[in-house]
mmCIF file of C-alpha atoms and ligand atoms in Angstrom:
data_model
loop_
_atom_site.group_PDB
_atom_site.id
_atom_site.type_symbol
_atom_site.label_atom_id
_atom_site.label_comp_id
_atom_site.label_asym_id
_atom_site.label_seq_id
_atom_site.Cartn_x
_atom_site.Cartn_y
_atom_site.Cartn_z
ATOM 1 C CA MET A 1 -25.102 48.268 134.946
ATOM 2 C CA PRO A 2 -21.676 49.683 135.802
ATOM 3 C CA THR A 3 -21.174 50.530 139.036
ATOM 4 C CA ALA A 4 -17.455 52.076 140.184
ATOM 5 C CA ARG A 5 -16.569 53.132 143.346
ATOM 6 C CA SER A 6 -13.517 56.205 143.756
ATOM 7 C CA THR A 7 -11.449 58.488 146.363
ATOM 8 C CA PRO A 8 -10.347 62.381 145.845
ATOM 9 C CA ASN A 9 -6.462 62.770 145.900
ATOM 10 C CA SER A 10 -4.324 65.503 147.549
ATOM 11 C CA ALA A 11 -2.297 67.900 145.065
ATOM 12 C CA TRP A 12 0.560 67.928 145.744
ATOM 13 C CA ILE A 13 2.522 69.812 142.809
ATOM 14 C CA LYS A 14 -0.656 71.731 142.148
ATOM 15 C CA TYR A 15 -3.178 72.555 138.798
ATOM 16 C CA TRP A 16 -4.448 76.006 138.485
ATOM 17 C CA GLY A 17 -5.055 77.200 135.870
ATOM 18 C CA ASN A 18 -6.366 75.906 131.938
ATOM 19 C CA ARG A 19 -5.195 76.402 128.576
ATOM 20 C CA ASN A 20 -9.041 75.803 127.310
ATOM 21 C CA ASP A 21 -11.282 75.846 130.875
ATOM 22 C CA VAL A 22 -14.005 74.433 127.959
ATOM 23 C CA LEU A 23 -12.608 71.120 127.680
ATOM 24 C CA ARG A 24 -10.039 71.645 131.389
ATOM 25 C CA LEU A 25 -7.133 71.436 129.337
ATOM 26 C CA PRO A 26 -4.313 72.967 132.086
ATOM 27 C CA VAL A 27 -1.341 74.757 131.406
ATOM 28 C CA ALA A 28 0.994 73.091 133.651
ATOM 29 C CA ASP A 29 1.097 69.121 135.178
ATOM 30 C CA SER A 30 0.498 68.757 138.473
ATOM 31 C CA PHE A 31 0.531 66.067 141.075
ATOM 32 C CA SER A 32 -1.005 63.989 143.524
ATOM 33 C CA MET A 33 -1.593 60.828 145.965
ATOM 34 C CA THR A 34 -4.975 59.281 145.545
ATOM 35 C CA LEU A 35 -6.143 58.752 149.551
ATOM 36 C CA ASP A 36 -8.333 55.635 150.004
ATOM 37 C CA GLY A 37 -11.309 57.072 151.560
ATOM 38 C CA PRO A 38 -13.688 58.988 151.850
ATOM 39 C CA THR A 39 -15.711 56.643 149.247
ATOM 40 C CA VAL A 40 -18.194 57.932 146.416
ATOM 41 C CA GLU A 41 -19.537 55.522 144.163
ATOM 42 C CA ILE A 42 -21.523 55.257 141.098
ATOM 43 C CA ASP A 43 -24.312 53.361 139.024
ATOM 44 C CA ILE A 44 -25.317 54.624 135.521
ATOM 45 C CA ASP A 45 -27.021 53.740 133.131
ATOM 46 C CA HIS A 46 -28.808 54.064 129.478
ATOM 47 C CA ALA A 47 -31.404 56.571 128.787
ATOM 48 C CA ASP A 48 -33.301 58.439 127.177
ATOM 49 C CA THR A 49 -33.049 61.999 128.754
ATOM 50 C CA LEU A 50 -30.629 62.923 132.352
ATOM 51 C CA SER A 51 -31.574 61.959 135.294
ATOM 52 C CA VAL A 52 -29.121 62.267 138.845
ATOM 53 C CA GLN A 53 -29.206 61.131 142.162
ATOM 54 C CA SER A 54 -26.940 61.010 144.860
ATOM 55 C CA PHE A 55 -27.731 60.067 148.399
ATOM 56 C CA ASN A 56 -25.526 60.853 152.099
ATOM 57 C CA PRO A 57 -24.461 57.209 153.122
ATOM 58 C CA ASP A 58 -28.242 56.705 155.572
ATOM 59 C CA GLY A 59 -29.733 57.033 152.945
ATOM 60 C CA SER A 60 -30.643 60.613 152.864
ATOM 61 C CA GLU A 61 -31.530 62.284 149.292
ATOM 62 C CA ARG A 62 -28.677 65.474 148.589
ATOM 63 C CA ILE A 63 -30.446 67.459 146.831
ATOM 64 C CA LEU A 64 -28.754 68.800 144.076
ATOM 65 C CA LYS A 65 -28.484 72.244 142.391
ATOM 66 C CA ASP A 66 -28.575 73.023 138.734
ATOM 67 C CA ARG A 67 -25.399 74.110 137.988
ATOM 68 C CA ASP A 68 -24.417 70.684 139.343
ATOM 69 C CA ILE A 69 -26.848 69.353 136.983
ATOM 70 C CA GLN A 70 -25.575 71.060 134.050
ATOM 71 C CA ARG A 71 -22.502 69.988 134.988
ATOM 72 C CA PHE A 72 -23.115 65.989 134.683
ATOM 73 C CA GLN A 73 -24.905 66.777 131.130
ATOM 74 C CA LYS A 74 -21.530 69.186 129.826
ATOM 75 C CA HIS A 75 -19.978 65.742 131.010
ATOM 76 C CA LEU A 76 -22.165 63.914 129.529
ATOM 77 C CA ASP A 77 -21.736 65.862 125.704
ATOM 78 C CA LEU A 78 -17.557 65.852 126.398
ATOM 79 C CA THR A 79 -17.504 62.477 126.648
ATOM 80 C CA LYS A 80 -19.699 61.570 124.104
ATOM 81 C CA SER A 81 -18.100 64.296 121.439
ATOM 82 C CA TYR A 82 -14.912 61.809 122.461
ATOM 83 C CA LEU A 83 -15.830 58.313 121.892
ATOM 84 C CA ASN A 84 -17.215 59.807 118.852
ATOM 85 C CA LYS A 85 -13.055 60.645 117.311
ATOM 86 C CA LEU A 86 -12.195 56.692 119.293
ATOM 87 C CA GLY A 87 -15.425 55.715 116.414
ATOM 88 C CA ALA A 88 -17.091 54.136 119.033
ATOM 89 C CA HIS A 89 -20.205 56.451 117.541
ATOM 90 C CA ASP A 90 -23.067 55.304 119.766
ATOM 91 C CA ALA A 91 -21.669 53.852 122.519
ATOM 92 C CA ILE A 92 -23.896 55.935 124.584
ATOM 93 C CA PRO A 93 -27.432 56.170 122.292
ATOM 94 C CA ALA A 94 -29.795 59.152 124.184
ATOM 95 C CA SER A 95 -28.666 59.744 127.449
ATOM 96 C CA ILE A 96 -27.311 58.174 131.074
ATOM 97 C CA THR A 97 -29.355 58.282 134.541
ATOM 98 C CA VAL A 98 -26.715 58.016 137.302
ATOM 99 C CA THR A 99 -26.832 57.834 140.782
ATOM 100 C CA VAL A 100 -24.415 58.923 143.158
ATOM 101 C CA ARG A 101 -23.757 57.647 147.040
ATOM 102 C CA SER A 102 -21.314 59.546 148.557
ATOM 103 C CA ALA A 103 -19.244 59.040 151.944
ATOM 104 C CA ILE A 104 -17.458 62.672 151.237
ATOM 105 C CA PRO A 105 -18.611 65.436 154.144
ATOM 106 C CA ALA A 106 -20.381 68.311 151.719
ATOM 107 C CA ALA A 107 -17.756 71.219 151.759
ATOM 108 C CA VAL A 108 -14.944 69.442 153.890
ATOM 109 C CA GLY A 109 -12.505 71.122 151.370
ATOM 110 C CA LEU A 110 -11.755 67.670 150.379
ATOM 111 C CA ALA A 111 -12.703 67.989 146.383
ATOM 112 C CA SER A 112 -15.073 65.910 146.273
ATOM 113 C CA SER A 113 -15.563 66.331 141.819
ATOM 114 C CA SER A 114 -12.348 64.458 141.587
ATOM 115 C CA ALA A 115 -13.555 61.391 143.124
ATOM 116 C CA VAL A 116 -16.886 61.612 141.442
ATOM 117 C CA PHE A 117 -15.860 62.441 137.348
ATOM 118 C CA SER A 118 -13.263 59.998 137.832
ATOM 119 C CA CYS A 119 -15.714 57.532 139.507
ATOM 120 C CA ILE A 120 -18.628 58.139 136.488
ATOM 121 C CA ALA A 121 -15.455 58.115 134.199
ATOM 122 C CA ARG A 122 -14.808 54.811 135.266
ATOM 123 C CA ALA A 123 -18.543 53.964 135.938
ATOM 124 C CA TYR A 124 -18.443 55.162 131.472
ATOM 125 C CA GLN A 125 -15.384 52.848 130.402
ATOM 126 C CA GLY A 126 -18.193 49.822 131.681
ATOM 127 C CA LEU A 127 -21.175 51.164 129.719
ATOM 128 C CA VAL A 128 -19.072 51.145 126.850
ATOM 129 C CA SER A 129 -17.051 47.696 127.280
ATOM 130 C CA GLN A 130 -19.672 46.028 124.996
ATOM 131 C CA ASN A 131 -18.234 48.971 121.663
ATOM 132 C CA LEU A 132 -15.242 49.764 123.039
ATOM 133 C CA GLU A 133 -12.039 48.786 125.299
ATOM 134 C CA LEU A 134 -11.406 52.045 126.864
ATOM 135 C CA ASN A 135 -7.440 51.771 128.068
ATOM 136 C CA ASP A 136 -6.738 53.706 131.768
ATOM 137 C CA GLU A 137 -5.369 56.811 129.574
ATOM 138 C CA GLN A 138 -8.432 57.099 127.552
ATOM 139 C CA THR A 139 -10.407 56.538 130.885
ATOM 140 C CA SER A 140 -8.596 59.876 132.783
ATOM 141 C CA VAL A 141 -9.541 61.880 129.607
ATOM 142 C CA ILE A 142 -13.090 60.961 130.126
ATOM 143 C CA ALA A 143 -12.416 61.766 134.165
ATOM 144 C CA ARG A 144 -10.359 64.599 133.062
ATOM 145 C CA LEU A 145 -13.431 66.563 131.249
ATOM 146 C CA GLY A 146 -15.665 66.671 133.865
ATOM 147 C CA SER A 147 -13.260 67.411 136.351
ATOM 148 C CA GLY A 148 -9.327 68.529 135.971
ATOM 149 C CA SER A 149 -8.307 67.271 139.256
ATOM 150 C CA ALA A 150 -10.261 63.385 138.848
ATOM 151 C CA ALA A 151 -7.986 62.450 135.728
ATOM 152 C CA ARG A 152 -5.489 61.716 139.115
ATOM 153 C CA SER A 153 -7.526 59.511 140.817
ATOM 154 C CA ILE A 154 -8.533 56.978 137.940
ATOM 155 C CA PHE A 155 -5.295 56.448 139.624
ATOM 156 C CA GLY A 156 -3.340 54.089 142.624
ATOM 157 C CA GLY A 157 -1.217 55.510 144.743
ATOM 158 C CA PHE A 158 1.036 58.715 143.203
ATOM 159 C CA SER A 159 0.501 60.055 139.783
ATOM 160 C CA ALA A 160 -0.223 63.108 137.400
ATOM 161 C CA LEU A 161 -2.416 64.819 135.107
ATOM 162 C CA ILE A 162 -0.169 65.589 132.100
ATOM 163 C CA ALA A 163 -1.105 68.730 130.616
ATOM 164 C CA GLY A 164 0.437 67.824 126.865
ATOM 165 C CA GLU A 165 0.440 70.671 124.280
ATOM 166 C CA GLY A 166 -2.508 72.035 122.308
ATOM 167 C CA ASP A 167 -6.792 72.214 121.336
ATOM 168 C CA GLY A 168 -7.315 68.031 120.514
ATOM 169 C CA ILE A 169 -9.955 66.686 123.364
ATOM 170 C CA ASP A 170 -7.289 64.135 124.806
ATOM 171 C CA SER A 171 -4.399 66.483 124.200
ATOM 172 C CA SER A 172 -4.616 66.069 128.550
ATOM 173 C CA PHE A 173 -4.331 62.728 130.102
ATOM 174 C CA GLY A 174 -3.548 60.999 133.411
ATOM 175 C CA ARG A 175 -0.363 58.741 134.375
ATOM 176 C CA GLN A 176 0.979 56.806 137.111
ATOM 177 C CA TYR A 177 4.133 57.143 138.166
ATOM 178 C CA VAL A 178 4.072 54.862 141.163
ATOM 179 C CA ASP A 179 1.639 52.561 142.894
ATOM 180 C CA GLU A 180 -0.248 52.342 146.384
ATOM 181 C CA ASN A 181 2.065 49.984 147.165
ATOM 182 C CA HIS A 182 4.781 51.840 147.261
ATOM 183 C CA TRP A 183 4.981 54.292 150.879
ATOM 184 C CA GLN A 184 2.259 53.721 153.356
ATOM 185 C CA LEU A 185 1.839 57.265 153.457
ATOM 186 C CA HIS A 186 -1.075 58.765 155.533
ATOM 187 C CA ASP A 187 -3.157 62.195 155.492
ATOM 188 C CA ILE A 188 -4.011 63.760 158.537
ATOM 189 C CA ILE A 189 -7.318 66.192 157.726
ATOM 190 C CA LEU A 190 -8.393 68.881 159.518
ATOM 191 C CA VAL A 191 -10.965 71.522 158.578
ATOM 192 C CA PRO A 192 -11.204 74.424 160.359
ATOM 193 C CA SER A 193 -14.483 75.628 158.859
ATOM 194 C CA THR A 194 -17.263 73.281 156.821
ATOM 195 C CA GLU A 195 -19.132 76.741 155.245
ATOM 196 C CA GLU A 196 -19.402 75.975 151.761
ATOM 197 C CA LYS A 197 -17.272 78.264 150.226
ATOM 198 C CA LYS A 198 -17.860 80.892 147.283
ATOM 199 C CA VAL A 199 -15.200 80.337 144.020
ATOM 200 C CA GLY A 200 -15.301 77.046 143.537
ATOM 201 C CA SER A 201 -11.992 75.901 141.481
ATOM 202 C CA THR A 202 -14.222 76.056 138.490
ATOM 203 C CA GLU A 203 -14.929 79.485 138.351
ATOM 204 C CA GLY A 204 -10.538 80.234 140.229
ATOM 205 C CA HIS A 205 -8.886 78.899 137.278
ATOM 206 C CA PRO A 206 -9.878 81.047 134.546
ATOM 207 C CA THR A 207 -8.591 83.707 137.648
ATOM 208 C CA ALA A 208 -5.480 82.172 137.822
ATOM 209 C CA HIS A 209 -4.393 84.352 134.412
ATOM 210 C CA THR A 210 -4.552 88.027 136.346
ATOM 211 C CA SER A 211 -2.111 87.094 137.906
ATOM 212 C CA PRO A 212 1.288 88.854 138.029
ATOM 213 C CA HIS A 213 3.361 86.019 139.922
ATOM 214 C CA TYR A 214 1.072 83.171 136.899
ATOM 215 C CA ALA A 215 3.836 83.393 134.447
ATOM 216 C CA ALA A 216 6.875 82.951 137.492
ATOM 217 C CA ARG A 217 4.219 79.659 139.098
ATOM 218 C CA VAL A 218 4.204 77.784 135.529
ATOM 219 C CA GLU A 219 7.848 78.301 134.882
ATOM 220 C CA ALA A 220 8.611 76.927 138.480
ATOM 221 C CA ILE A 221 6.244 73.602 137.649
ATOM 222 C CA THR A 222 7.321 73.375 134.222
ATOM 223 C CA THR A 223 11.674 73.167 134.841
ATOM 224 C CA ARG A 224 11.864 71.972 137.959
ATOM 225 C CA ARG A 225 8.899 71.394 140.349
ATOM 226 C CA GLN A 226 6.837 68.909 138.840
ATOM 227 C CA GLN A 227 10.383 66.424 138.245
ATOM 228 C CA GLU A 228 11.309 67.255 141.861
ATOM 229 C CA CYS A 229 8.263 65.977 143.054
ATOM 230 C CA ILE A 230 8.252 62.550 141.000
ATOM 231 C CA ASP A 231 11.790 62.242 142.307
ATOM 232 C CA ALA A 232 11.926 62.152 146.167
ATOM 233 C CA LEU A 233 8.693 60.194 145.348
ATOM 234 C CA ILE A 234 10.332 57.789 143.633
ATOM 235 C CA ASN A 235 13.252 57.407 145.532
ATOM 236 C CA ARG A 236 11.573 58.295 149.164
ATOM 237 C CA ASP A 237 13.091 61.018 150.205
ATOM 238 C CA PHE A 238 9.858 62.622 152.526
ATOM 239 C CA GLU A 239 13.040 65.989 153.464
ATOM 240 C CA ARG A 240 12.992 66.711 149.729
ATOM 241 C CA LEU A 241 9.557 66.044 149.701
ATOM 242 C CA GLN A 242 8.084 68.095 151.829
ATOM 243 C CA LEU A 243 9.698 71.780 150.504
ATOM 244 C CA VAL A 244 8.765 70.854 147.225
ATOM 245 C CA VAL A 245 5.522 70.312 148.693
ATOM 246 C CA GLU A 246 4.810 73.367 150.735
ATOM 247 C CA GLU A 247 6.296 75.043 148.067
ATOM 248 C CA ASP A 248 4.014 74.764 145.373
ATOM 249 C CA CYS A 249 1.144 75.154 148.227
ATOM 250 C CA ASN A 250 2.760 79.147 149.346
ATOM 251 C CA ASP A 251 3.584 79.361 145.012
ATOM 252 C CA MET A 252 -0.442 78.351 144.188
ATOM 253 C CA HIS A 253 -1.976 80.458 147.613
ATOM 254 C CA LYS A 254 0.192 83.617 145.893
ATOM 255 C CA VAL A 255 -1.305 82.805 142.312
ATOM 256 C CA MET A 256 -4.877 83.504 144.520
ATOM 257 C CA GLN A 257 -4.647 85.916 146.170
ATOM 258 C CA THR A 258 -3.108 88.496 144.067
ATOM 259 C CA SER A 259 -5.748 88.120 141.315
ATOM 260 C CA ASN A 260 -8.201 89.427 140.251
ATOM 261 C CA PRO A 261 -10.840 88.730 141.689
ATOM 262 C CA PRO A 262 -8.332 87.947 144.540
ATOM 263 C CA LEU A 263 -8.990 84.538 146.036
ATOM 264 C CA ASN A 264 -8.730 83.572 149.614
ATOM 265 C CA TYR A 265 -8.688 80.449 151.045
ATOM 266 C CA LEU A 266 -6.813 80.210 153.838
ATOM 267 C CA THR A 267 -8.388 81.845 157.585
ATOM 268 C CA GLU A 268 -6.651 82.588 160.475
ATOM 269 C CA ALA A 269 -7.171 78.705 161.282
ATOM 270 C CA THR A 270 -4.990 77.583 158.410
ATOM 271 C CA HIS A 271 -2.191 79.836 159.303
ATOM 272 C CA ARG A 272 -2.270 78.662 162.747
ATOM 273 C CA ILE A 273 -1.937 75.219 162.106
ATOM 274 C CA THR A 274 0.845 75.708 159.665
ATOM 275 C CA ARG A 275 2.607 77.772 161.570
ATOM 276 C CA GLU A 276 2.201 75.379 164.890
ATOM 277 C CA ILE A 277 3.032 72.088 162.690
ATOM 278 C CA SER A 278 6.331 73.463 160.846
ATOM 279 C CA GLU A 279 7.229 73.906 164.791
ATOM 280 C CA LEU A 280 6.690 70.531 165.959
ATOM 281 C CA ARG A 281 8.673 69.189 162.799
ATOM 282 C CA HIS A 282 10.939 71.422 163.054
ATOM 283 C CA SER A 283 11.386 70.259 167.776
ATOM 284 C CA LYS A 284 10.520 66.971 167.147
ATOM 285 C CA HIS A 285 11.833 65.949 163.842
ATOM 286 C CA LEU A 286 8.360 65.021 162.489
ATOM 287 C CA PRO A 287 8.182 63.619 159.124
ATOM 288 C CA VAL A 288 4.903 65.473 158.041
ATOM 289 C CA PHE A 289 3.571 68.159 155.806
ATOM 290 C CA TYR A 290 1.108 69.953 154.640
ATOM 291 C CA THR A 291 -0.657 71.557 151.940
ATOM 292 C CA MET A 292 -4.037 73.302 151.063
ATOM 293 C CA ASP A 293 -6.445 73.566 148.224
ATOM 294 C CA ALA A 294 -9.106 76.101 147.357
ATOM 295 C CA GLY A 295 -10.401 76.064 151.133
ATOM 296 C CA PRO A 296 -8.594 76.432 154.958
ATOM 297 C CA THR A 297 -8.582 72.244 154.877
ATOM 298 C CA VAL A 298 -5.016 71.445 156.216
ATOM 299 C CA GLN A 299 -3.542 68.243 154.963
ATOM 300 C CA LEU A 300 -0.514 66.678 157.062
ATOM 301 C CA VAL A 301 0.772 64.452 155.061
ATOM 302 C CA CYS A 302 2.409 62.198 157.290
ATOM 303 C CA THR A 303 4.975 58.914 157.706
ATOM 304 C CA GLU A 304 3.555 55.980 159.366
ATOM 305 C CA GLU A 305 6.658 56.805 162.086
ATOM 306 C CA ALA A 306 4.719 61.041 162.602
ATOM 307 C CA VAL A 307 1.854 59.061 162.144
ATOM 308 C CA GLU A 308 0.547 58.952 165.428
ATOM 309 C CA ARG A 309 1.921 62.838 167.242
ATOM 310 C CA VAL A 310 0.555 64.394 164.103
ATOM 311 C CA ARG A 311 -2.969 62.331 165.029
ATOM 312 C CA GLU A 312 -2.162 63.787 168.385
ATOM 313 C CA PHE A 313 -1.666 67.787 167.473
ATOM 314 C CA ALA A 314 -5.112 67.686 165.341
ATOM 315 C CA HIS A 315 -7.064 65.954 167.776
ATOM 316 C CA SER A 316 -5.687 69.007 170.065
ATOM 317 C CA GLN A 317 -6.216 71.510 166.903
ATOM 318 C CA GLU A 318 -9.420 73.303 169.394
ATOM 319 C CA GLY A 319 -13.147 73.900 166.919
ATOM 320 C CA CYS A 320 -11.564 71.087 163.624
ATOM 321 C CA GLN A 321 -12.820 68.423 162.826
ATOM 322 C CA VAL A 322 -10.579 65.876 161.704
ATOM 323 C CA PHE A 323 -10.455 62.721 159.107
ATOM 324 C CA GLU A 324 -7.553 60.480 158.876
ATOM 325 C CA ALA A 325 -6.880 58.865 154.775
ATOM 326 C CA LYS A 326 -4.243 57.071 153.892
ATOM 327 C CA VAL A 327 -2.395 55.573 149.675
ATOM 328 C CA GLY A 328 -6.023 54.239 147.724
ATOM 329 C CA ARG A 329 -6.243 51.838 144.674
ATOM 330 C CA GLY A 330 -7.985 54.540 142.606
ATOM 331 C CA ALA A 331 -11.929 54.019 140.560
ATOM 332 C CA HIS A 332 -11.593 50.974 139.794
ATOM 333 C CA LEU A 333 -15.425 49.082 138.644
ATOM 334 C CA ILE A 334 -17.577 46.623 141.049
HETATM 335 C C1 LIG B 401 -6.381 73.217 144.047
HETATM 336 O O1 LIG B 401 -9.920 69.566 139.207
HETATM 337 O O2 LIG B 401 -10.935 71.215 141.046
HETATM 338 O O3 LIG B 401 -7.845 71.878 144.392
HETATM 339 O O4 LIG B 401 -11.408 71.126 137.002
HETATM 340 O O5 LIG B 401 -12.793 72.987 137.896
HETATM 341 O O6 LIG B 401 -13.189 70.928 138.976
HETATM 342 P P1 LIG B 401 -11.942 71.432 137.592
HETATM 343 O O7 LIG B 401 -11.505 71.881 139.193
HETATM 344 P P2 LIG B 401 -10.697 71.157 140.165
HETATM 345 O O8 LIG B 401 -9.500 72.192 140.393
HETATM 346 C C2 LIG B 401 -8.891 71.828 141.382
HETATM 347 C C3 LIG B 401 -7.296 72.575 142.350
HETATM 348 C C4 LIG B 401 -6.598 72.240 143.330
HETATM 349 C C5 LIG B 401 -5.581 71.475 142.545
HETATM 350 C C6 LIG B 401 -5.297 69.980 142.923
HETATM 351 O O9 LIG B 401 -6.731 69.811 142.838
HETATM 352 O O10 LIG B 401 -4.160 69.752 141.517
#
């Protein structure tokens, strides 16, 4: 029975909008830093029917909604289609049992689906290893079938979800650019609200196309932003990285806010934090940038030299929970 461990990632060039929602084939490339925590562990085993159980670190059970179970079932069906395509027809004969142990607090605004589906993809890799040896790119395809951003958490360090072209199940996949030893960055995560968000990413992606700003967003990522982000990272050019990451974050939220229906994930607290950290960056010349996903949570990514000051800032924000992470090694079998 394989057990895998994984973590969320911090998206720097954001994945928003699919060319195929069922297969989670994105419209544009995206990029992220894999975090070293909080972790998710998953055991899977062969079974006659699907059963999924999820536990908190203290051993108490997290009650899953029907739609969560359905998501695992859909993911299993898609994984079987993909394995069939690779010629491993009976690698997963009937179904599986899944046991999830998650240290990701519910609704903190860290993409737990990226940790869960990268983790289960690694566990599938272990489960089928006698019939078929899946490489990392193939494992990232399995992760993507459950959650687009999960394809990036397969890898340690800094990686992309490559959009690719066409409707092939494996036409989009993850790719690592540099590993976790490249740059010792920190991610200080400020959570102003732990209310569960009303519209999750899966429901949000299909609305992206309704924004009048979406085409320009895709064009900017495809022709410039993704490459600028990769270059800045490779050269450890923090200032360039800050400019392109914040530009992309603000652009994604502009698309969300101008979609039909509009998606307003940011709150007063988010705006206050981003304004104050920008002022602090300016006055103290701090290497720090902000980024937000589909919620009010603000991630402050900074270098080792800035971490003390950024930590102090984070803890001075009233009504916010604060979490910390560094660069992680990605999904692995344990
Ligand atoms: C805003 O990967 O969570 O966090 O495939 O439906 O699980 P699903 O979507 P998901 O979308 C991520 C959206 C984002 C940006 C990002 O992580 O790149």
